[in-house]
mmCIF file with all atom_site columns, C-alpha atoms in Angstrom:
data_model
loop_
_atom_site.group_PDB
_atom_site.id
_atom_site.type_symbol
_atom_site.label_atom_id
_atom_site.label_alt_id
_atom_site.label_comp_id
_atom_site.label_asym_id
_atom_site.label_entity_id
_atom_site.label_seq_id
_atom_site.pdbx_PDB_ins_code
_atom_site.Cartn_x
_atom_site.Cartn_y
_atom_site.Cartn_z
_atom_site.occupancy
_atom_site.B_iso_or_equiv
_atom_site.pdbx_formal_charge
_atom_site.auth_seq_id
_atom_site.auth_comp_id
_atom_site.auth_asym_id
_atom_site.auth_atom_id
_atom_site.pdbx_PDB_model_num
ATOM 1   C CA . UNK A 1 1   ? 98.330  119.666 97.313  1.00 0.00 ? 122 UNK A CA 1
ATOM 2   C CA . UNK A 1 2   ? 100.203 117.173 95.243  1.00 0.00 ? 123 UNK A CA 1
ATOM 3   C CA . UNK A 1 3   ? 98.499  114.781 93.567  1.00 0.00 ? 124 UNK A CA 1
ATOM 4   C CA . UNK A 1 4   ? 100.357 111.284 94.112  1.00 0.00 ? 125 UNK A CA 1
ATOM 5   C CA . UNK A 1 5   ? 100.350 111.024 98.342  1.00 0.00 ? 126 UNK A CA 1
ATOM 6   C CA . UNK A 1 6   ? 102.488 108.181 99.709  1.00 0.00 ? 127 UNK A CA 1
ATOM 7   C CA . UNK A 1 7   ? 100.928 105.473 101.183 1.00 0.00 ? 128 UNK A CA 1
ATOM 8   C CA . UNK A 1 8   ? 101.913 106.634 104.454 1.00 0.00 ? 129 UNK A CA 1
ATOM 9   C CA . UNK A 1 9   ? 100.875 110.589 103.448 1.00 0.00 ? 130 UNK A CA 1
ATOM 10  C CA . UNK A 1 10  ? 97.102  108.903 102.840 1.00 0.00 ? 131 UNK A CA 1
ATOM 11  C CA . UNK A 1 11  ? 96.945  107.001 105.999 1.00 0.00 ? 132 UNK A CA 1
ATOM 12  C CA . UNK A 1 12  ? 97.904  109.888 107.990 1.00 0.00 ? 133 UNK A CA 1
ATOM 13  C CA . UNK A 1 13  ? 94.873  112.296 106.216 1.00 0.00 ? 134 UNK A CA 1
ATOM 14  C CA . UNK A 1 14  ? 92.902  109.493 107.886 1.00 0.00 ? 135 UNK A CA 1
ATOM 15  C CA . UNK A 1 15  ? 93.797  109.768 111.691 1.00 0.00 ? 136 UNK A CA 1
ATOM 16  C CA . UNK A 1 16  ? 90.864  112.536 112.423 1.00 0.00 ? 137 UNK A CA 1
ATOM 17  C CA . UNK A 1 17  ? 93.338  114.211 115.094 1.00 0.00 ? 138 UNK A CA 1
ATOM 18  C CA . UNK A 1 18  ? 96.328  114.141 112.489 1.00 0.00 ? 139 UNK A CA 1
ATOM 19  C CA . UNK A 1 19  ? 94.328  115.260 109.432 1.00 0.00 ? 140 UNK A CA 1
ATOM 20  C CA . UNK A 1 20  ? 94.879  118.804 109.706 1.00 0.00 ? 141 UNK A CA 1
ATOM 21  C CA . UNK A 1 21  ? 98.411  119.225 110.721 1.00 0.00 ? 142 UNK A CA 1
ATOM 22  C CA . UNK A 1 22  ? 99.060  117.133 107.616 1.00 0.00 ? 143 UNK A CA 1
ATOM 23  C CA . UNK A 1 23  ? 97.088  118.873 105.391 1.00 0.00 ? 144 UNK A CA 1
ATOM 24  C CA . UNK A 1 24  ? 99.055  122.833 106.308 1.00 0.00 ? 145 UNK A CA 1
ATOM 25  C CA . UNK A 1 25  ? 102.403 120.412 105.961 1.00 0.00 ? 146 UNK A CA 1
ATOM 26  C CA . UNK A 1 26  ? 101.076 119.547 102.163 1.00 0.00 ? 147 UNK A CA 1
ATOM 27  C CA . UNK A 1 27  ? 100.241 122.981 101.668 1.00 0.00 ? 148 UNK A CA 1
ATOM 28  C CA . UNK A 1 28  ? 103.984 123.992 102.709 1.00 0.00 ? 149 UNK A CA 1
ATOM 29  C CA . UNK A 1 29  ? 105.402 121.530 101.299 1.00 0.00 ? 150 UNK A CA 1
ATOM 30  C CA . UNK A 1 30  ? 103.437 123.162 97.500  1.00 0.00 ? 151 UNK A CA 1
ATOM 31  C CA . UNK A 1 31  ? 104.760 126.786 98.932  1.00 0.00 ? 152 UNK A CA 1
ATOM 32  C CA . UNK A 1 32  ? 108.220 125.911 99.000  1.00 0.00 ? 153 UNK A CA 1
ATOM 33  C CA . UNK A 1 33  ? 108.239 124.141 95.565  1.00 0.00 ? 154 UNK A CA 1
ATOM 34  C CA . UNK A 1 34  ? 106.319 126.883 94.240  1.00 0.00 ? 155 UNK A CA 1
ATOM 35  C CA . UNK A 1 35  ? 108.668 129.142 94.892  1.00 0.00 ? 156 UNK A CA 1
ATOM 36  C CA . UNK A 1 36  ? 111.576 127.310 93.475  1.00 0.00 ? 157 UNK A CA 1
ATOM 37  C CA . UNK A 1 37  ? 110.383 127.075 90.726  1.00 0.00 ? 158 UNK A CA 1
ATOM 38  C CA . UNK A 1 38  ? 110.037 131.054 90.763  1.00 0.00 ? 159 UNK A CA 1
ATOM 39  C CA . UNK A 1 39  ? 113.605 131.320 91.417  1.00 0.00 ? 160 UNK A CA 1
ATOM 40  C CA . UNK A 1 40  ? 114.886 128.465 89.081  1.00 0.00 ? 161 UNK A CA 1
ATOM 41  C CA . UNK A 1 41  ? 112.727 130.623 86.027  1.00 0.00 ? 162 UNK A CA 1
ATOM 42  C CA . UNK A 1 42  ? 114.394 134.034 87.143  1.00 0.00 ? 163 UNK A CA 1
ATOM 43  C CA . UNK A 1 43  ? 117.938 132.510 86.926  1.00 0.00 ? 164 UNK A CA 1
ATOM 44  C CA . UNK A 1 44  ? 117.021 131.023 83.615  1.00 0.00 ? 165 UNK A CA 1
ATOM 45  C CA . UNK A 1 45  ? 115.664 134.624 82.429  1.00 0.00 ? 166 UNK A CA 1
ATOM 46  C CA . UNK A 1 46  ? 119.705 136.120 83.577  1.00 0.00 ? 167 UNK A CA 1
ATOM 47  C CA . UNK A 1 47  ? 120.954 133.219 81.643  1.00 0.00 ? 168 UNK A CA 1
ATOM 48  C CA . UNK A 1 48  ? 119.124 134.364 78.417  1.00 0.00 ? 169 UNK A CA 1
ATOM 49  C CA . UNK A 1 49  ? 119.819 137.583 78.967  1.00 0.00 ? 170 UNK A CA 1
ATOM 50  C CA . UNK A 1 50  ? 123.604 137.255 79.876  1.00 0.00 ? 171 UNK A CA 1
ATOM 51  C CA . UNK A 1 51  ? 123.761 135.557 76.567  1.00 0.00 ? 172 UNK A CA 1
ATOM 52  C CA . UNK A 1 52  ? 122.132 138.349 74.853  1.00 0.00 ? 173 UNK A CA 1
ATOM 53  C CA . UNK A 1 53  ? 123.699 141.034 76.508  1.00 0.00 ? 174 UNK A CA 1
ATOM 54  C CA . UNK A 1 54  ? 126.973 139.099 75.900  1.00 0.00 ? 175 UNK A CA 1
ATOM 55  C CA . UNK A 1 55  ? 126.208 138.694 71.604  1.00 0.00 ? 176 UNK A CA 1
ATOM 56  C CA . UNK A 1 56  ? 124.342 142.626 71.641  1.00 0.00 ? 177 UNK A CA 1
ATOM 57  C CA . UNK A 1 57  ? 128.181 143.853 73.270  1.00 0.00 ? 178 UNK A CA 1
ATOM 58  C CA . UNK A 1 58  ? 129.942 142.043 70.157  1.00 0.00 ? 179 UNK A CA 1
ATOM 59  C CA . UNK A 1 59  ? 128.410 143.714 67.997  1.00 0.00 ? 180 UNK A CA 1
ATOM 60  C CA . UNK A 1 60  ? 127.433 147.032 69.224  1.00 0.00 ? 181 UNK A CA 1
ATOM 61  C CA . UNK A 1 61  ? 130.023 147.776 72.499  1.00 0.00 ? 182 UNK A CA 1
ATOM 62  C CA . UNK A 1 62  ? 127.985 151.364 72.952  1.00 0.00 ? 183 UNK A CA 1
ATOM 63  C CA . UNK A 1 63  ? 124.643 150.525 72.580  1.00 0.00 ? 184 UNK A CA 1
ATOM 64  C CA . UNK A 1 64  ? 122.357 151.791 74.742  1.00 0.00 ? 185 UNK A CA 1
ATOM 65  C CA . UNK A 1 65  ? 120.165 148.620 75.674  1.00 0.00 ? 186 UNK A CA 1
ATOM 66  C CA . UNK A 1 66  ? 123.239 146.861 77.385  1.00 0.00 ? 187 UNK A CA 1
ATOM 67  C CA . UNK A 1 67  ? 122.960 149.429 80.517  1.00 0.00 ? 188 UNK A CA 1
ATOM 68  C CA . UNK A 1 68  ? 119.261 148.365 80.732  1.00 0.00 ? 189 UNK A CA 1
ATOM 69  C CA . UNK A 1 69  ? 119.719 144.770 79.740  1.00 0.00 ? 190 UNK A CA 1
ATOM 70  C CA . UNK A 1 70  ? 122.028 145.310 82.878  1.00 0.00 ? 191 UNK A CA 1
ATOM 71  C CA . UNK A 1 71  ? 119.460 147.261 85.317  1.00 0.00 ? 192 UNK A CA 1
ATOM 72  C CA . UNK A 1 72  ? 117.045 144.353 84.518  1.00 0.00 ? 193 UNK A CA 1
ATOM 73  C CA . UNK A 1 73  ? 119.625 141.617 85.555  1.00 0.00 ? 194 UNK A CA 1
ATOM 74  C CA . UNK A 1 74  ? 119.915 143.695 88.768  1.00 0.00 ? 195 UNK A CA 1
ATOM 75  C CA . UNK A 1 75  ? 116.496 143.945 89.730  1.00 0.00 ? 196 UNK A CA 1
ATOM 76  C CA . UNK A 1 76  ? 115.767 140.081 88.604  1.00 0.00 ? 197 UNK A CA 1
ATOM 77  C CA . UNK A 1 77  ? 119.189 138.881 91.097  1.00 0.00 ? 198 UNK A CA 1
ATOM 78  C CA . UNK A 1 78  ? 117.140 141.359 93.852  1.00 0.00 ? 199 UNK A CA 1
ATOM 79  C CA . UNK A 1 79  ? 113.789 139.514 93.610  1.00 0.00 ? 200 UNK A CA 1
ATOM 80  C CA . UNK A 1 80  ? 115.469 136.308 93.368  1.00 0.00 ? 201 UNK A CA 1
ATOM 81  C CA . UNK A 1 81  ? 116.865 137.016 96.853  1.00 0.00 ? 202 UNK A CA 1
ATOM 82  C CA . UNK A 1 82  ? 113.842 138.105 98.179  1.00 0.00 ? 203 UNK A CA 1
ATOM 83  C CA . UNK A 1 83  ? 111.749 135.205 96.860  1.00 0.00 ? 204 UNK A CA 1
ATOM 84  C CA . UNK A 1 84  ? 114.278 132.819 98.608  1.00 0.00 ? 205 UNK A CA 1
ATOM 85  C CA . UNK A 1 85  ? 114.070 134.933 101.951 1.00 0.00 ? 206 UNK A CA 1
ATOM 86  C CA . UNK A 1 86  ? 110.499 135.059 102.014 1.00 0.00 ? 207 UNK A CA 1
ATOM 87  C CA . UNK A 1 87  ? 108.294 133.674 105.053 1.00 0.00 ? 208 UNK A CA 1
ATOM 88  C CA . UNK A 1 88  ? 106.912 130.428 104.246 1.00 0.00 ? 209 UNK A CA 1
ATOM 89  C CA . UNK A 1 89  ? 103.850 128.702 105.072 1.00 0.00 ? 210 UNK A CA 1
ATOM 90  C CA . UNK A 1 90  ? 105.623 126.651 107.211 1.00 0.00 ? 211 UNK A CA 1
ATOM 91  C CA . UNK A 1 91  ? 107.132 129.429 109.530 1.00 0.00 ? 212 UNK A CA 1
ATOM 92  C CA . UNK A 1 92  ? 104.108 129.344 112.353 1.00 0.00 ? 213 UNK A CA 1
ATOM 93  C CA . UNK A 1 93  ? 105.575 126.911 114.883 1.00 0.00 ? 214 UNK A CA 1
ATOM 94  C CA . UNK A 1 94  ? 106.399 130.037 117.301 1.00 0.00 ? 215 UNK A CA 1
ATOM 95  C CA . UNK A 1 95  ? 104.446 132.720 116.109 1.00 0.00 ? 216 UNK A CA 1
ATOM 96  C CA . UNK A 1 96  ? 102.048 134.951 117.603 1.00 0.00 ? 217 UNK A CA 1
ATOM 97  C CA . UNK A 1 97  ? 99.896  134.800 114.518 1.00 0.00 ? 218 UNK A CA 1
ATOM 98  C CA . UNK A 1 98  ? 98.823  131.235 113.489 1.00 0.00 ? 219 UNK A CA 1
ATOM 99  C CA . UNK A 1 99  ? 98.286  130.819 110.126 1.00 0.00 ? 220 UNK A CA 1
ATOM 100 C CA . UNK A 1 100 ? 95.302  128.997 109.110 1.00 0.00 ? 221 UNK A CA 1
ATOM 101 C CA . UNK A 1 101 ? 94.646  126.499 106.003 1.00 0.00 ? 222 UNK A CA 1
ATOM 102 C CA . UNK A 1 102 ? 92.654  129.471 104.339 1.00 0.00 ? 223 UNK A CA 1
ATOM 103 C CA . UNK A 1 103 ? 95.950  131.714 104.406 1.00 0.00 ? 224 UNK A CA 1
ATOM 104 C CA . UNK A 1 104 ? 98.271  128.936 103.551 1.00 0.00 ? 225 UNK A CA 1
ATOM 105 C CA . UNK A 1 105 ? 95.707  128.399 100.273 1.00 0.00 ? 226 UNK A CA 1
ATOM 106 C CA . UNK A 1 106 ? 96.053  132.385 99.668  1.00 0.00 ? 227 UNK A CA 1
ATOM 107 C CA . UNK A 1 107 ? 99.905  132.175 100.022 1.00 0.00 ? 228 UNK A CA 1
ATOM 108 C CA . UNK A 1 108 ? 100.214 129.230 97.426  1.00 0.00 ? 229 UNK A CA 1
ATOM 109 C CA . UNK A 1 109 ? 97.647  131.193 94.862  1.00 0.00 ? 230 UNK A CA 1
ATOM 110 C CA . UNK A 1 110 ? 100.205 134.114 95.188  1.00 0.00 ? 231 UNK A CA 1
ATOM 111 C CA . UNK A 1 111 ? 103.013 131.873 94.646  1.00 0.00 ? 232 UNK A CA 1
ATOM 112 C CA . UNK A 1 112 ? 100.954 130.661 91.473  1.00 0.00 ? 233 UNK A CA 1
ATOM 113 C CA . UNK A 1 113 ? 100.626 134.113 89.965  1.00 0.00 ? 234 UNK A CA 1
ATOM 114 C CA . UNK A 1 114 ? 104.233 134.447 90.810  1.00 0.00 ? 235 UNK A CA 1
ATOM 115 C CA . UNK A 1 115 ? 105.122 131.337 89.018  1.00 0.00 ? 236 UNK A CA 1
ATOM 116 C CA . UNK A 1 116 ? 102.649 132.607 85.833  1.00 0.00 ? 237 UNK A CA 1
ATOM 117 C CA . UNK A 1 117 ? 104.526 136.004 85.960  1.00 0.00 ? 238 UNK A CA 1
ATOM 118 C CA . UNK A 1 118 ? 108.037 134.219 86.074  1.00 0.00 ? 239 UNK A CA 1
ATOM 119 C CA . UNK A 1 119 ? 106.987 132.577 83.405  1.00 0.00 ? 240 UNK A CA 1
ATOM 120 C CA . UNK A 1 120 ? 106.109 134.964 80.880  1.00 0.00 ? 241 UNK A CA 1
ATOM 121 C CA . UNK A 1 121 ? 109.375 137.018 81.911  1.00 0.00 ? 242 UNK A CA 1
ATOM 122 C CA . UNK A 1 122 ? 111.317 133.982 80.980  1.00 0.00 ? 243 UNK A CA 1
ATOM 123 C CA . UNK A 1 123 ? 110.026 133.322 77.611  1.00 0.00 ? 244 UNK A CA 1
ATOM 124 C CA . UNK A 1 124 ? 110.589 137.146 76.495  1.00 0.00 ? 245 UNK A CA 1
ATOM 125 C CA . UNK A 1 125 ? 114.098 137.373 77.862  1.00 0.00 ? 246 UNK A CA 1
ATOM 126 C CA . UNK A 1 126 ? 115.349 135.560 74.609  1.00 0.00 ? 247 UNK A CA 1
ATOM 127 C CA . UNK A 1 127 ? 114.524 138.806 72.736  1.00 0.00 ? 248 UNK A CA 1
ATOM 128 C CA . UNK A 1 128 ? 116.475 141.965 74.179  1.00 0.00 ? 249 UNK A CA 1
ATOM 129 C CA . UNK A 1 129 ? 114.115 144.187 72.890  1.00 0.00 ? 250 UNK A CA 1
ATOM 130 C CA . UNK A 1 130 ? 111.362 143.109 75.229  1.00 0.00 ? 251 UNK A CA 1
ATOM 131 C CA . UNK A 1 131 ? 113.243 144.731 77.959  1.00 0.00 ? 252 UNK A CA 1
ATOM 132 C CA . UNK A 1 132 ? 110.314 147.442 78.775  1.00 0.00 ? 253 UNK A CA 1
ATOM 133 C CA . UNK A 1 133 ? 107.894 144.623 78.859  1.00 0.00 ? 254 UNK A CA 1
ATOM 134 C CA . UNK A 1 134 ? 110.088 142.443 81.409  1.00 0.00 ? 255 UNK A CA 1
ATOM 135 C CA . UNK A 1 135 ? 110.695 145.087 83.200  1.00 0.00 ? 256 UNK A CA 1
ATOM 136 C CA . UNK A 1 136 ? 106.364 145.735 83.652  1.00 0.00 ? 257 UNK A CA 1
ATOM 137 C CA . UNK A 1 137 ? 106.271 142.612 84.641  1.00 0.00 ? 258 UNK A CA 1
ATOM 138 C CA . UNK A 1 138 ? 108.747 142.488 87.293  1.00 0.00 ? 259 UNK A CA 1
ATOM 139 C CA . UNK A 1 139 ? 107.149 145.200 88.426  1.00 0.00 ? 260 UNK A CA 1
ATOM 140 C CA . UNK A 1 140 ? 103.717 143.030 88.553  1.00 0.00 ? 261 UNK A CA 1
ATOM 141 C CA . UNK A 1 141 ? 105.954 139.902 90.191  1.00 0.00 ? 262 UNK A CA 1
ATOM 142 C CA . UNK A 1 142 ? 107.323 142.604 92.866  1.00 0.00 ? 263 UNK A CA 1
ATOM 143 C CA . UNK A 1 143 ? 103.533 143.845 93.958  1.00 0.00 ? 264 UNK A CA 1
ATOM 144 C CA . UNK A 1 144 ? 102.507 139.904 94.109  1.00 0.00 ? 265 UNK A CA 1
ATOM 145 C CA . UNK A 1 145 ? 105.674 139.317 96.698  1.00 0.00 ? 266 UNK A CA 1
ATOM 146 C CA . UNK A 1 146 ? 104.030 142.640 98.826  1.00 0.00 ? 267 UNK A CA 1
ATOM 147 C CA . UNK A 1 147 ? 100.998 141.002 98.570  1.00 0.00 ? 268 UNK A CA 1
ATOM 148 C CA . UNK A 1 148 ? 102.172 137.499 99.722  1.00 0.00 ? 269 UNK A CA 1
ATOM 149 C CA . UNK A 1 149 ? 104.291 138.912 102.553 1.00 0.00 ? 270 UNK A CA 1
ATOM 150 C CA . UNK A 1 150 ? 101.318 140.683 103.801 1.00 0.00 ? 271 UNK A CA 1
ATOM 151 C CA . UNK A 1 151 ? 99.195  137.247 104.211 1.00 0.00 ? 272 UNK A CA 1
ATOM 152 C CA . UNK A 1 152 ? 101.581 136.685 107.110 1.00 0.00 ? 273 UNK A CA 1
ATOM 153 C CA . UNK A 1 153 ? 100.622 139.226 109.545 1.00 0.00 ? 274 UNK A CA 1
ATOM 154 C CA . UNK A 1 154 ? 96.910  139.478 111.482 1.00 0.00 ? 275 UNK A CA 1
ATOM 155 C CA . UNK A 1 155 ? 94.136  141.665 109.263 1.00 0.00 ? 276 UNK A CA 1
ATOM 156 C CA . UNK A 1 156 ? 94.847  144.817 111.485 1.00 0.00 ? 277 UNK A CA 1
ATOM 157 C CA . UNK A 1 157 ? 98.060  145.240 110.632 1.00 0.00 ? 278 UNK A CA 1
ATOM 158 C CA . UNK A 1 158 ? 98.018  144.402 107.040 1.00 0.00 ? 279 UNK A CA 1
#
């Protein structure tokens, strides 16, 4: 939850009726900005490696690291599109499934480790050569997103 509430966001914890409705909004509220901040870091980590790619190709036209320099802008633009399709915490209005405070709290500690991942991927993506390393952790960041998706379906069927 965030830690500055408006006045009105504090009153409304109050109302014993109103408390919890508020408090899964909060918790949505984190999940969305959680994951923006996921995709914002991705499309930071093409930027630096656009710009590498771009100063690698002036110098050496054939090397070998521009294809994967490419492949890993690929698979980054994929996950970005899947991290801005994915469910949020906010998307139980009509479902079968309610999700309770305990899954929203799982779904925003994924979308922490997500963050932490995106992260790390973003400060090596000034160095080209740390291409097998991004691409690990993509790999980790893609495993947290199966994990996270699967928070949004009943225990049997995960």
């Amino acid at each position: 939850m965030p830690r500055e509430l408006t006045p009105l966001e504090k009153l409304q914890l109050m109302v014993p009726g109103y408390r919890g409705y508020k408090v899964k909004d909060l918790i949505r509220q984190d999940d969305f900005l959680i994951r923006q901040s996921v995709i914002q870091k991705l499309e930071s980590t093409i930027s630096n490696l656009s710009l590498a790619e771009s100063q690698l190709a002036s110098q050496n036209p054939f090397s070998p690291l521009l294809k994967r320099i490419e492949f890993v802008i690929s698979q980054i633009r994929t996950l970005i599109g899947t991290v801005l399709s994915q469910q949020g915490g906010g998307a139980d209005v009509y479902a079968r499934w309610k999700i309770q405070t305990e899954q929203l709290d799982e779904i925003v500690q994924h979308d922490s480790q997500m963050v932490s991942i995106a992260n790390e991927i973003y400060q090596l993506s000034s160095i080209p050569e740390n291409i097998d390393v991004i691409l690990k952790l993509l790999d980790n960041l893609k495993q947290v997103i199966i994990e996270r998706q699967k928070l949004f379906f009943p225990p049997e069927y995960r």
